[in-house]
């Protein structure tokens, strides 16, 4: 019984101790969000805009390094002409850069 009373008495003032323990973790989470997650979300939105802006006639480079000209655009894929009589259907997500249009290339920060 004395042990239980001793434990209860030791826990008085525990709120301040709890607060001093939780605040640093909350600060770390906030720093993590603003330094890592927020910029990543911004880059992801810019990339999505880039992929949505692809149109027929754009010169593109795929993530695999294939250069070509967009011949057709579908919902999630594009038809890319890479040489005379050679057309390849690829996913829009495989497009790395749209050539010659500086405002439509993603930032690499």
XYZ file of C-alpha atoms in Angstrom, residues 1 11 14 20 22 36 54 62 72 75 80 89-91:
14
model
C 0.000 0.000 0.000
C 3.789 11.444 -10.297
C 4.208 14.936 -14.057
C 9.151 18.995 -21.453
C 6.858 15.965 -25.771
C 11.567 17.433 -46.188
C 2.485 17.396 -72.684
C 12.265 9.755 -71.195
C -0.259 11.368 -79.624
C -4.829 9.791 -70.407
C 6.494 9.044 -79.089
C 3.948 4.050 -76.589
C 5.150 4.982 -73.097
C 3.686 6.090 -69.811
